[in-house]
Amino acid sequence: MANATSMVLDGRPVRLVCHMAALSGTQRRNSLAAIRECIEAGAERIEIDIHSLTGPDYIVFHDRRLDEHTTGAGPIGKATPDEVRAVRFLDDPEARPPLLSEVIALTAAAHTELQLDLKDWRPLDDARLRALIDTVEPALDRMIVSTGQDWNLQRLHRAAPDLRFGFDPGHYIDHAVEGSRAFLPRTMGAYGYRDDHPLAFGRTEPVSDYLHERWEQIAKFAPGAREYFINHRLLLQMLGDGFDVTAFLHERGIEANVWTVDYHGPESLETLRRLAAAGVDRVTTNTVPDWRQAAA
């Protein structure tokens, strides 16, 4: 089967990841229908959002509450698997958010990799950790868990050392706030990055030296991470400041993946060219067909 998410741009390979399992854009994101479409098209990897429940399963859902988009109510973490089965989307009474166990079953015979983006902020207790480990056990060879909550990655790694995971460092250093009123880090540091660390309080050295030191520290937050998931604007700003974070990670045997890079017209190709030239390993996007058509 042809790989629907690989392309070549200026002679460089680009591996695309379907954000929330979005491929054609005709299916609801994070849905079983969208995941099935990706599998049938031969997507190499899909990213979906997961959140723990009160009970032995996880929900595939981006938001932290059921209220806004479904007939359910309250925070996701207090819902049970049976309650998730009972809710329906407000704009589609025939559909509901899937359970992670249903995704694992759907993808059992597929070669598509699953990136499970964990949305829990609370420290995961033993029951919630065990629910995740048991649910994904059949898919360990084609799955990675990603999150910015390093405290949960550390707990997960201790409980299941063979489970692959990746880290998003955006709570510790970032380029900009992207449309959210609740954001971390809170401070715009002296070097032009959002960074609450004391090193960012005043400028005492070249920006590239500051960035190298910060990433030496950040690399300790999630020991064992196979991949880093980085805001693409952050990566490009660091490149402009003389720090090649992709090379930094590759030297440590870690892949560098960027999010979320969408096609908005021919000018978008320059961004993708810069990322490809930087050697990033994967690019998460909502617009796979548009990228492939633009690069053809």
PDB file of C-alpha atoms in Angstrom:
ATOM      1  CA  MET A   1       0.000   0.000   0.000  1.00  0.00           C
ATOM      2  CA  ALA A   2       1.309   3.460  -0.895  1.00  0.00           C
ATOM      3  CA  ASN A   3       2.212   5.769   1.975  1.00  0.00           C
ATOM      4  CA  ALA A   4      -0.225   8.679   1.908  1.00  0.00           C
ATOM      5  CA  THR A   5       1.839  10.809   4.281  1.00  0.00           C
ATOM      6  CA  SER A   6       5.299  10.798   2.688  1.00  0.00           C
ATOM      7  CA  MET A   7       6.521  13.324   0.143  1.00  0.00           C
ATOM      8  CA  VAL A   8       9.701  14.778  -1.275  1.00  0.00           C
ATOM      9  CA  LEU A   9      10.409  18.510  -1.249  1.00  0.00           C
ATOM     10  CA  ASP A  10      13.485  19.804  -3.064  1.00  0.00           C
ATOM     11  CA  GLY A  11      14.987  16.342  -2.919  1.00  0.00           C
ATOM     12  CA  ARG A  12      14.444  15.982   0.825  1.00  0.00           C
ATOM     13  CA  PRO A  13      12.018  13.433   2.283  1.00  0.00           C
ATOM     14  CA  VAL A  14       9.194  14.828   4.419  1.00  0.00           C
ATOM     15  CA  ARG A  15       7.173  12.551   6.696  1.00  0.00           C
ATOM     16  CA  LEU A  16       3.780  13.984   7.594  1.00  0.00           C
ATOM     17  CA  VAL A  17       1.695  13.049  10.630  1.00  0.00           C
ATOM     18  CA  CYS A  18      -2.108  13.329  10.536  1.00  0.00           C
ATOM     19  CA  HIS A  19      -3.056  15.706  13.364  1.00  0.00           C
ATOM     20  CA  MET A  20      -6.090  14.310  15.237  1.00  0.00           C
ATOM     21  CA  ALA A  21      -6.232  11.723  12.434  1.00  0.00           C
ATOM     22  CA  ALA A  22      -7.154  14.449   9.922  1.00  0.00           C
ATOM     23  CA  LEU A  23      -6.492  13.392   6.335  1.00  0.00           C
ATOM     24  CA  SER A  24      -9.107  14.444   3.787  1.00  0.00           C
ATOM     25  CA  GLY A  25     -10.778  16.860   6.191  1.00  0.00           C
ATOM     26  CA  THR A  26     -14.181  15.287   5.574  1.00  0.00           C
ATOM     27  CA  GLN A  27     -14.232  13.228   8.788  1.00  0.00           C
ATOM     28  CA  ARG A  28     -14.571  14.442  12.345  1.00  0.00           C
ATOM     29  CA  ARG A  29     -11.112  14.718  13.871  1.00  0.00           C
ATOM     30  CA  ASN A  30     -10.196  12.160  16.542  1.00  0.00           C
ATOM     31  CA  SER A  31     -13.008   9.921  15.299  1.00  0.00           C
ATOM     32  CA  LEU A  32     -13.001   6.256  14.340  1.00  0.00           C
ATOM     33  CA  ALA A  33     -14.063   7.279  10.824  1.00  0.00           C
ATOM     34  CA  ALA A  34     -11.037   9.587  10.508  1.00  0.00           C
ATOM     35  CA  ILE A  35      -8.702   6.909  11.853  1.00  0.00           C
ATOM     36  CA  ARG A  36     -10.152   4.341   9.456  1.00  0.00           C
ATOM     37  CA  GLU A  37      -9.641   6.747   6.539  1.00  0.00           C
ATOM     38  CA  CYS A  38      -5.981   7.198   7.502  1.00  0.00           C
ATOM     39  CA  ILE A  39      -5.440   3.459   7.733  1.00  0.00           C
ATOM     40  CA  GLU A  40      -7.093   2.772   4.377  1.00  0.00           C
ATOM     41  CA  ALA A  41      -4.966   5.493   2.750  1.00  0.00           C
ATOM     42  CA  GLY A  42      -1.762   3.996   4.157  1.00  0.00           C
ATOM     43  CA  ALA A  43      -0.842   6.819   6.542  1.00  0.00           C
ATOM     44  CA  GLU A  44       2.440   6.115   8.316  1.00  0.00           C
ATOM     45  CA  ARG A  45       1.440   7.770  11.609  1.00  0.00           C
ATOM     46  CA  ILE A  46      -1.624   9.423  13.076  1.00  0.00           C
ATOM     47  CA  GLU A  47      -1.804  11.592  16.175  1.00  0.00           C
ATOM     48  CA  ILE A  48      -4.877  11.429  18.427  1.00  0.00           C
ATOM     49  CA  ASP A  49      -5.672  13.019  21.792  1.00  0.00           C
ATOM     50  CA  ILE A  50      -6.377  10.877  24.837  1.00  0.00           C
ATOM     51  CA  HIS A  51      -7.504  11.551  28.399  1.00  0.00           C
ATOM     52  CA  SER A  52      -7.889   9.202  31.347  1.00  0.00           C
ATOM     53  CA  LEU A  53     -11.283   8.203  32.709  1.00  0.00           C
ATOM     54  CA  THR A  54     -12.571   6.909  36.015  1.00  0.00           C
ATOM     55  CA  GLY A  55     -12.308   3.301  34.982  1.00  0.00           C
ATOM     56  CA  PRO A  56     -10.276   0.918  32.805  1.00  0.00           C
ATOM     57  CA  ASP A  57     -10.087   2.893  29.563  1.00  0.00           C
ATOM     58  CA  TYR A  58      -9.247   6.283  28.037  1.00  0.00           C
ATOM     59  CA  ILE A  59     -11.310   8.626  25.870  1.00  0.00           C
ATOM     60  CA  VAL A  60     -10.102   9.933  22.501  1.00  0.00           C
ATOM     61  CA  PHE A  61     -10.992  13.603  22.890  1.00  0.00           C
ATOM     62  CA  HIS A  62      -9.129  16.918  22.806  1.00  0.00           C
ATOM     63  CA  ASP A  63     -11.077  18.976  25.339  1.00  0.00           C
ATOM     64  CA  ARG A  64     -10.966  18.617  29.118  1.00  0.00           C
ATOM     65  CA  ARG A  65     -14.742  18.740  29.610  1.00  0.00           C
ATOM     66  CA  LEU A  66     -17.645  16.974  27.930  1.00  0.00           C
ATOM     67  CA  ASP A  67     -20.028  19.957  28.059  1.00  0.00           C
ATOM     68  CA  GLU A  68     -19.117  22.026  25.038  1.00  0.00           C
ATOM     69  CA  HIS A  69     -19.372  19.416  22.302  1.00  0.00           C
ATOM     70  CA  THR A  70     -21.342  16.482  23.720  1.00  0.00           C
ATOM     71  CA  THR A  71     -24.498  15.701  25.666  1.00  0.00           C
ATOM     72  CA  GLY A  72     -22.318  14.822  28.656  1.00  0.00           C
ATOM     73  CA  ALA A  73     -21.280  17.134  31.473  1.00  0.00           C
ATOM     74  CA  GLY A  74     -18.337  17.713  33.754  1.00  0.00           C
ATOM     75  CA  PRO A  75     -14.603  17.114  33.501  1.00  0.00           C
ATOM     76  CA  ILE A  76     -13.405  14.203  31.385  1.00  0.00           C
ATOM     77  CA  GLY A  77     -11.445  12.681  34.245  1.00  0.00           C
ATOM     78  CA  LYS A  78     -14.593  12.041  36.285  1.00  0.00           C
ATOM     79  CA  ALA A  79     -16.440  10.233  33.487  1.00  0.00           C
ATOM     80  CA  THR A  80     -16.548   6.440  33.267  1.00  0.00           C
ATOM     81  CA  PRO A  81     -16.202   4.389  30.064  1.00  0.00           C
ATOM     82  CA  ASP A  82     -19.928   3.579  30.208  1.00  0.00           C
ATOM     83  CA  GLU A  83     -20.771   7.277  30.482  1.00  0.00           C
ATOM     84  CA  VAL A  84     -18.637   7.971  27.400  1.00  0.00           C
ATOM     85  CA  ARG A  85     -20.519   5.244  25.521  1.00  0.00           C
ATOM     86  CA  ALA A  86     -23.782   6.984  26.422  1.00  0.00           C
ATOM     87  CA  VAL A  87     -22.925  10.538  25.295  1.00  0.00           C
ATOM     88  CA  ARG A  88     -23.486  11.899  21.792  1.00  0.00           C
ATOM     89  CA  PHE A  89     -22.038  14.879  19.947  1.00  0.00           C
ATOM     90  CA  LEU A  90     -24.359  17.876  20.003  1.00  0.00           C
ATOM     91  CA  ASP A  91     -24.009  18.328  16.239  1.00  0.00           C
ATOM     92  CA  ASP A  92     -24.287  14.601  15.445  1.00  0.00           C
ATOM     93  CA  PRO A  93     -26.637  12.529  17.635  1.00  0.00           C
ATOM     94  CA  GLU A  94     -25.452   9.352  15.918  1.00  0.00           C
ATOM     95  CA  ALA A  95     -21.818   9.723  16.979  1.00  0.00           C
ATOM     96  CA  ARG A  96     -19.745   9.938  20.162  1.00  0.00           C
ATOM     97  CA  PRO A  97     -16.064  10.182  21.112  1.00  0.00           C
ATOM     98  CA  PRO A  98     -14.342   6.815  20.800  1.00  0.00           C
ATOM     99  CA  LEU A  99     -12.666   4.947  23.597  1.00  0.00           C
ATOM    100  CA  LEU A 100      -8.983   4.192  23.239  1.00  0.00           C
ATOM    101  CA  SER A 101      -9.705   0.465  23.424  1.00  0.00           C
ATOM    102  CA  GLU A 102     -11.887   0.843  20.325  1.00  0.00           C
ATOM    103  CA  VAL A 103      -9.031   2.558  18.472  1.00  0.00           C
ATOM    104  CA  ILE A 104      -6.591  -0.179  19.453  1.00  0.00           C
ATOM    105  CA  ALA A 105      -9.038  -2.805  18.176  1.00  0.00           C
ATOM    106  CA  LEU A 106      -9.652  -0.896  14.924  1.00  0.00           C
ATOM    107  CA  THR A 107      -5.940  -0.599  14.187  1.00  0.00           C
ATOM    108  CA  ALA A 108      -4.992  -4.130  15.215  1.00  0.00           C
ATOM    109  CA  ALA A 109      -4.269  -5.337  11.672  1.00  0.00           C
ATOM    110  CA  ALA A 110      -2.808  -2.036  10.425  1.00  0.00           C
ATOM    111  CA  HIS A 111       0.788  -0.885  10.079  1.00  0.00           C
ATOM    112  CA  THR A 112      -0.139   2.720  10.920  1.00  0.00           C
ATOM    113  CA  GLU A 113       1.661   4.083  13.979  1.00  0.00           C
ATOM    114  CA  LEU A 114      -0.353   5.710  16.740  1.00  0.00           C
ATOM    115  CA  GLN A 115       0.835   8.825  18.540  1.00  0.00           C
ATOM    116  CA  LEU A 116      -1.269   9.164  21.670  1.00  0.00           C
ATOM    117  CA  ASP A 117      -1.117  12.757  22.877  1.00  0.00           C
ATOM    118  CA  LEU A 118      -1.881  12.545  26.597  1.00  0.00           C
ATOM    119  CA  LYS A 119      -3.943  15.500  27.853  1.00  0.00           C
ATOM    120  CA  ASP A 120      -3.974  14.777  31.603  1.00  0.00           C
ATOM    121  CA  TRP A 121      -2.388  17.498  33.739  1.00  0.00           C
ATOM    122  CA  ARG A 122      -3.004  15.829  37.093  1.00  0.00           C
ATOM    123  CA  PRO A 123      -0.345  13.346  38.210  1.00  0.00           C
ATOM    124  CA  LEU A 124      -1.638   9.979  37.011  1.00  0.00           C
ATOM    125  CA  ASP A 125      -2.340   7.599  39.882  1.00  0.00           C
ATOM    126  CA  ASP A 126      -1.617   3.891  39.673  1.00  0.00           C
ATOM    127  CA  ALA A 127      -5.104   2.994  38.457  1.00  0.00           C
ATOM    128  CA  ARG A 128      -5.001   5.477  35.585  1.00  0.00           C
ATOM    129  CA  LEU A 129      -1.487   4.413  34.633  1.00  0.00           C
ATOM    130  CA  ARG A 130      -2.513   0.760  34.652  1.00  0.00           C
ATOM    131  CA  ALA A 131      -5.579   1.517  32.522  1.00  0.00           C
ATOM    132  CA  LEU A 132      -3.372   3.100  29.852  1.00  0.00           C
ATOM    133  CA  ILE A 133      -0.690   0.401  29.957  1.00  0.00           C
ATOM    134  CA  ASP A 134      -3.223  -2.434  29.739  1.00  0.00           C
ATOM    135  CA  THR A 135      -5.235  -0.766  26.965  1.00  0.00           C
ATOM    136  CA  VAL A 136      -2.284  -0.142  24.652  1.00  0.00           C
ATOM    137  CA  GLU A 137      -0.418  -3.382  25.348  1.00  0.00           C
ATOM    138  CA  PRO A 138      -1.533  -4.989  22.026  1.00  0.00           C
ATOM    139  CA  ALA A 139      -0.110  -2.018  20.088  1.00  0.00           C
ATOM    140  CA  LEU A 140       3.218  -1.421  21.848  1.00  0.00           C
ATOM    141  CA  ASP A 141       5.269  -2.060  18.699  1.00  0.00           C
ATOM    142  CA  ARG A 142       3.498   0.689  16.727  1.00  0.00           C
ATOM    143  CA  MET A 143       2.702   3.319  19.307  1.00  0.00           C
ATOM    144  CA  ILE A 144       4.222   6.272  21.166  1.00  0.00           C
ATOM    145  CA  VAL A 145       2.754   8.386  23.972  1.00  0.00           C
ATOM    146  CA  SER A 146       3.468  12.130  23.824  1.00  0.00           C
ATOM    147  CA  THR A 147       2.768  14.927  26.285  1.00  0.00           C
ATOM    148  CA  GLY A 148       4.179  18.116  27.777  1.00  0.00           C
ATOM    149  CA  GLN A 149       3.527  16.839  31.307  1.00  0.00           C
ATOM    150  CA  ASP A 150       6.942  15.392  32.129  1.00  0.00           C
ATOM    151  CA  TRP A 151       5.755  14.318  35.587  1.00  0.00           C
ATOM    152  CA  ASN A 152       3.360  11.872  33.923  1.00  0.00           C
ATOM    153  CA  LEU A 153       5.972  10.674  31.445  1.00  0.00           C
ATOM    154  CA  GLN A 154       8.294   9.860  34.329  1.00  0.00           C
ATOM    155  CA  ARG A 155       5.537   7.920  36.117  1.00  0.00           C
ATOM    156  CA  LEU A 156       4.625   6.106  32.922  1.00  0.00           C
ATOM    157  CA  HIS A 157       8.232   5.187  32.189  1.00  0.00           C
ATOM    158  CA  ARG A 158       8.717   3.746  35.654  1.00  0.00           C
ATOM    159  CA  ALA A 159       5.535   1.690  35.351  1.00  0.00           C
ATOM    160  CA  ALA A 160       6.120   0.506  31.768  1.00  0.00           C
ATOM    161  CA  PRO A 161       9.774   0.841  30.679  1.00  0.00           C
ATOM    162  CA  ASP A 162       9.074  -0.718  27.256  1.00  0.00           C
ATOM    163  CA  LEU A 163       6.407   1.812  26.323  1.00  0.00           C
ATOM    164  CA  ARG A 164       7.831   4.435  23.934  1.00  0.00           C
ATOM    165  CA  PHE A 165       7.209   8.057  24.819  1.00  0.00           C
ATOM    166  CA  GLY A 166       8.033  11.539  23.603  1.00  0.00           C
ATOM    167  CA  PHE A 167       8.179  14.952  25.251  1.00  0.00           C
ATOM    168  CA  ASP A 168       6.864  18.392  24.299  1.00  0.00           C
ATOM    169  CA  PRO A 169       8.995  21.003  26.152  1.00  0.00           C
ATOM    170  CA  GLY A 170       6.568  23.875  25.536  1.00  0.00           C
ATOM    171  CA  HIS A 171       5.732  24.339  29.236  1.00  0.00           C
ATOM    172  CA  TYR A 172       9.368  25.288  29.835  1.00  0.00           C
ATOM    173  CA  ILE A 173      10.377  27.272  26.755  1.00  0.00           C
ATOM    174  CA  ASP A 174       8.272  28.536  23.875  1.00  0.00           C
ATOM    175  CA  HIS A 175       8.091  30.999  21.043  1.00  0.00           C
ATOM    176  CA  ALA A 176       4.629  32.498  21.512  1.00  0.00           C
ATOM    177  CA  VAL A 177       1.163  32.065  22.904  1.00  0.00           C
ATOM    178  CA  GLU A 178      -1.078  30.555  20.242  1.00  0.00           C
ATOM    179  CA  GLY A 179      -4.571  31.784  20.951  1.00  0.00           C
ATOM    180  CA  SER A 180      -4.894  30.597  24.549  1.00  0.00           C
ATOM    181  CA  ARG A 181      -5.545  32.725  27.632  1.00  0.00           C
ATOM    182  CA  ALA A 182      -3.975  30.053  29.849  1.00  0.00           C
ATOM    183  CA  PHE A 183      -0.385  29.532  28.862  1.00  0.00           C
ATOM    184  CA  LEU A 184       3.031  28.508  30.088  1.00  0.00           C
ATOM    185  CA  PRO A 185       5.696  29.789  30.410  1.00  0.00           C
ATOM    186  CA  ARG A 186       4.266  33.036  31.794  1.00  0.00           C
ATOM    187  CA  THR A 187       7.300  35.283  31.225  1.00  0.00           C
ATOM    188  CA  MET A 188       8.882  36.680  28.083  1.00  0.00           C
ATOM    189  CA  GLY A 189      12.535  36.243  28.973  1.00  0.00           C
ATOM    190  CA  ALA A 190      15.497  38.453  28.192  1.00  0.00           C
ATOM    191  CA  TYR A 191      16.527  36.332  25.195  1.00  0.00           C
ATOM    192  CA  GLY A 192      13.221  36.640  23.345  1.00  0.00           C
ATOM    193  CA  TYR A 193      11.662  33.336  24.426  1.00  0.00           C
ATOM    194  CA  ARG A 194       8.864  32.597  26.832  1.00  0.00           C
ATOM    195  CA  ASP A 195      10.875  31.155  29.691  1.00  0.00           C
ATOM    196  CA  ASP A 196      10.323  31.345  33.443  1.00  0.00           C
ATOM    197  CA  HIS A 197      13.797  30.032  34.297  1.00  0.00           C
ATOM    198  CA  PRO A 198      16.204  32.329  36.197  1.00  0.00           C
ATOM    199  CA  LEU A 199      18.652  32.151  33.273  1.00  0.00           C
ATOM    200  CA  ALA A 200      16.125  34.114  31.203  1.00  0.00           C
ATOM    201  CA  PHE A 201      15.859  36.937  33.744  1.00  0.00           C
ATOM    202  CA  GLY A 202      18.715  38.933  32.237  1.00  0.00           C
ATOM    203  CA  ARG A 203      20.900  38.663  29.142  1.00  0.00           C
ATOM    204  CA  THR A 204      24.484  37.761  30.049  1.00  0.00           C
ATOM    205  CA  GLU A 205      25.674  35.643  27.113  1.00  0.00           C
ATOM    206  CA  PRO A 206      25.023  34.952  23.420  1.00  0.00           C
ATOM    207  CA  VAL A 207      21.513  33.647  22.690  1.00  0.00           C
ATOM    208  CA  SER A 208      22.885  30.410  21.226  1.00  0.00           C
ATOM    209  CA  ASP A 209      24.800  29.683  24.457  1.00  0.00           C
ATOM    210  CA  TYR A 210      21.697  30.366  26.532  1.00  0.00           C
ATOM    211  CA  LEU A 211      19.633  28.027  24.356  1.00  0.00           C
ATOM    212  CA  HIS A 212      22.201  25.245  24.537  1.00  0.00           C
ATOM    213  CA  GLU A 213      22.274  25.467  28.332  1.00  0.00           C
ATOM    214  CA  ARG A 214      18.476  25.508  28.586  1.00  0.00           C
ATOM    215  CA  TRP A 215      18.179  22.430  26.377  1.00  0.00           C
ATOM    216  CA  GLU A 216      20.798  20.598  28.397  1.00  0.00           C
ATOM    217  CA  GLN A 217      18.478  21.132  31.365  1.00  0.00           C
ATOM    218  CA  ILE A 218      15.262  20.325  29.467  1.00  0.00           C
ATOM    219  CA  ALA A 219      16.727  17.034  28.226  1.00  0.00           C
ATOM    220  CA  LYS A 220      16.791  15.853  31.850  1.00  0.00           C
ATOM    221  CA  PHE A 221      13.044  16.292  32.364  1.00  0.00           C
ATOM    222  CA  ALA A 222      12.024  13.197  30.409  1.00  0.00           C
ATOM    223  CA  PRO A 223      14.925  10.716  30.453  1.00  0.00           C
ATOM    224  CA  GLY A 224      14.291   7.909  28.008  1.00  0.00           C
ATOM    225  CA  ALA A 225      12.237  10.010  25.568  1.00  0.00           C
ATOM    226  CA  ARG A 226      12.524   8.696  22.006  1.00  0.00           C
ATOM    227  CA  GLU A 227      11.163  11.842  20.361  1.00  0.00           C
ATOM    228  CA  TYR A 228      10.618  15.523  21.092  1.00  0.00           C
ATOM    229  CA  PHE A 229       7.534  17.311  19.805  1.00  0.00           C
ATOM    230  CA  ILE A 230       8.325  20.976  19.257  1.00  0.00           C
ATOM    231  CA  ASN A 231       6.300  24.008  18.223  1.00  0.00           C
ATOM    232  CA  HIS A 232       7.626  24.633  14.713  1.00  0.00           C
ATOM    233  CA  ARG A 233       7.801  28.388  15.339  1.00  0.00           C
ATOM    234  CA  LEU A 234      10.012  27.744  18.349  1.00  0.00           C
ATOM    235  CA  LEU A 235      12.324  25.531  16.297  1.00  0.00           C
ATOM    236  CA  LEU A 236      12.627  28.110  13.522  1.00  0.00           C
ATOM    237  CA  GLN A 237      13.320  30.941  15.966  1.00  0.00           C
ATOM    238  CA  MET A 238      16.073  28.888  17.602  1.00  0.00           C
ATOM    239  CA  LEU A 239      17.604  28.170  14.210  1.00  0.00           C
ATOM    240  CA  GLY A 240      17.614  31.894  13.506  1.00  0.00           C
ATOM    241  CA  ASP A 241      19.391  32.452  16.819  1.00  0.00           C
ATOM    242  CA  GLY A 242      22.122  29.979  15.950  1.00  0.00           C
ATOM    243  CA  PHE A 243      20.958  26.930  17.885  1.00  0.00           C
ATOM    244  CA  ASP A 244      20.166  23.750  15.913  1.00  0.00           C
ATOM    245  CA  VAL A 245      17.893  21.828  18.268  1.00  0.00           C
ATOM    246  CA  THR A 246      17.398  19.052  15.707  1.00  0.00           C
ATOM    247  CA  ALA A 247      21.132  18.336  15.652  1.00  0.00           C
ATOM    248  CA  PHE A 248      21.201  18.598  19.473  1.00  0.00           C
ATOM    249  CA  LEU A 249      18.518  15.912  19.753  1.00  0.00           C
ATOM    250  CA  HIS A 250      19.930  13.676  17.004  1.00  0.00           C
ATOM    251  CA  GLU A 251      23.302  13.629  18.775  1.00  0.00           C
ATOM    252  CA  ARG A 252      21.449  12.098  21.732  1.00  0.00           C
ATOM    253  CA  GLY A 253      19.551   9.546  19.663  1.00  0.00           C
ATOM    254  CA  ILE A 254      16.258  11.464  19.876  1.00  0.00           C
ATOM    255  CA  GLU A 255      13.997  12.320  16.932  1.00  0.00           C
ATOM    256  CA  ALA A 256      12.815  15.897  16.404  1.00  0.00           C
ATOM    257  CA  ASN A 257       9.207  16.329  15.336  1.00  0.00           C
ATOM    258  CA  VAL A 258       7.349  19.614  14.827  1.00  0.00           C
ATOM    259  CA  TRP A 259       3.725  20.698  15.142  1.00  0.00           C
ATOM    260  CA  THR A 260       1.391  21.947  13.687  1.00  0.00           C
ATOM    261  CA  VAL A 261       2.368  23.050  10.171  1.00  0.00           C
ATOM    262  CA  ASP A 262      -0.570  23.617   7.812  1.00  0.00           C
ATOM    263  CA  TYR A 263      -0.664  24.616   4.155  1.00  0.00           C
ATOM    264  CA  HIS A 264      -2.160  28.081   3.610  1.00  0.00           C
ATOM    265  CA  GLY A 265      -0.878  28.757   0.099  1.00  0.00           C
ATOM    266  CA  PRO A 266       2.374  28.673  -1.905  1.00  0.00           C
ATOM    267  CA  GLU A 267       4.149  30.839   0.677  1.00  0.00           C
ATOM    268  CA  SER A 268       3.742  28.003   3.199  1.00  0.00           C
ATOM    269  CA  LEU A 269       6.226  25.911   1.239  1.00  0.00           C
ATOM    270  CA  GLU A 270       9.091  28.095   2.428  1.00  0.00           C
ATOM    271  CA  THR A 271       8.328  27.145   6.037  1.00  0.00           C
ATOM    272  CA  LEU A 272       8.278  23.465   5.147  1.00  0.00           C
ATOM    273  CA  ARG A 273      11.529  23.841   3.178  1.00  0.00           C
ATOM    274  CA  ARG A 274      13.262  25.341   6.205  1.00  0.00           C
ATOM    275  CA  LEU A 275      12.027  22.549   8.450  1.00  0.00           C
ATOM    276  CA  ALA A 276      13.071  19.867   5.967  1.00  0.00           C
ATOM    277  CA  ALA A 277      16.494  21.480   5.565  1.00  0.00           C
ATOM    278  CA  ALA A 278      16.840  21.473   9.363  1.00  0.00           C
ATOM    279  CA  GLY A 279      16.448  17.704   9.310  1.00  0.00           C
ATOM    280  CA  VAL A 280      13.243  17.352  11.320  1.00  0.00           C
ATOM    281  CA  ASP A 281      11.995  13.774  11.373  1.00  0.00           C
ATOM    282  CA  ARG A 282       8.229  14.355  11.171  1.00  0.00           C
ATOM    283  CA  VAL A 283       5.839  17.238  10.573  1.00  0.00           C
ATOM    284  CA  THR A 284       2.376  17.164  12.161  1.00  0.00           C
ATOM    285  CA  THR A 285      -0.305  18.753   9.997  1.00  0.00           C
ATOM    286  CA  ASN A 286      -4.031  19.045   9.322  1.00  0.00           C
ATOM    287  CA  THR A 287      -3.476  19.426   5.569  1.00  0.00           C
ATOM    288  CA  VAL A 288      -1.710  16.325   4.220  1.00  0.00           C
ATOM    289  CA  PRO A 289      -3.347  16.372   0.739  1.00  0.00           C
ATOM    290  CA  ASP A 290      -2.584  20.081   0.236  1.00  0.00           C
ATOM    291  CA  TRP A 291       1.103  19.594   1.081  1.00  0.00           C
ATOM    292  CA  ARG A 292       1.433  16.645  -1.264  1.00  0.00           C
ATOM    293  CA  GLN A 293      -0.277  18.470  -4.101  1.00  0.00           C
ATOM    294  CA  ALA A 294       1.831  21.626  -3.575  1.00  0.00           C
ATOM    295  CA  ALA A 295       5.055  19.608  -3.642  1.00  0.00           C
ATOM    296  CA  ALA A 296       4.098  17.504  -6.682  1.00  0.00           C
TER     297      ALA A 296
END
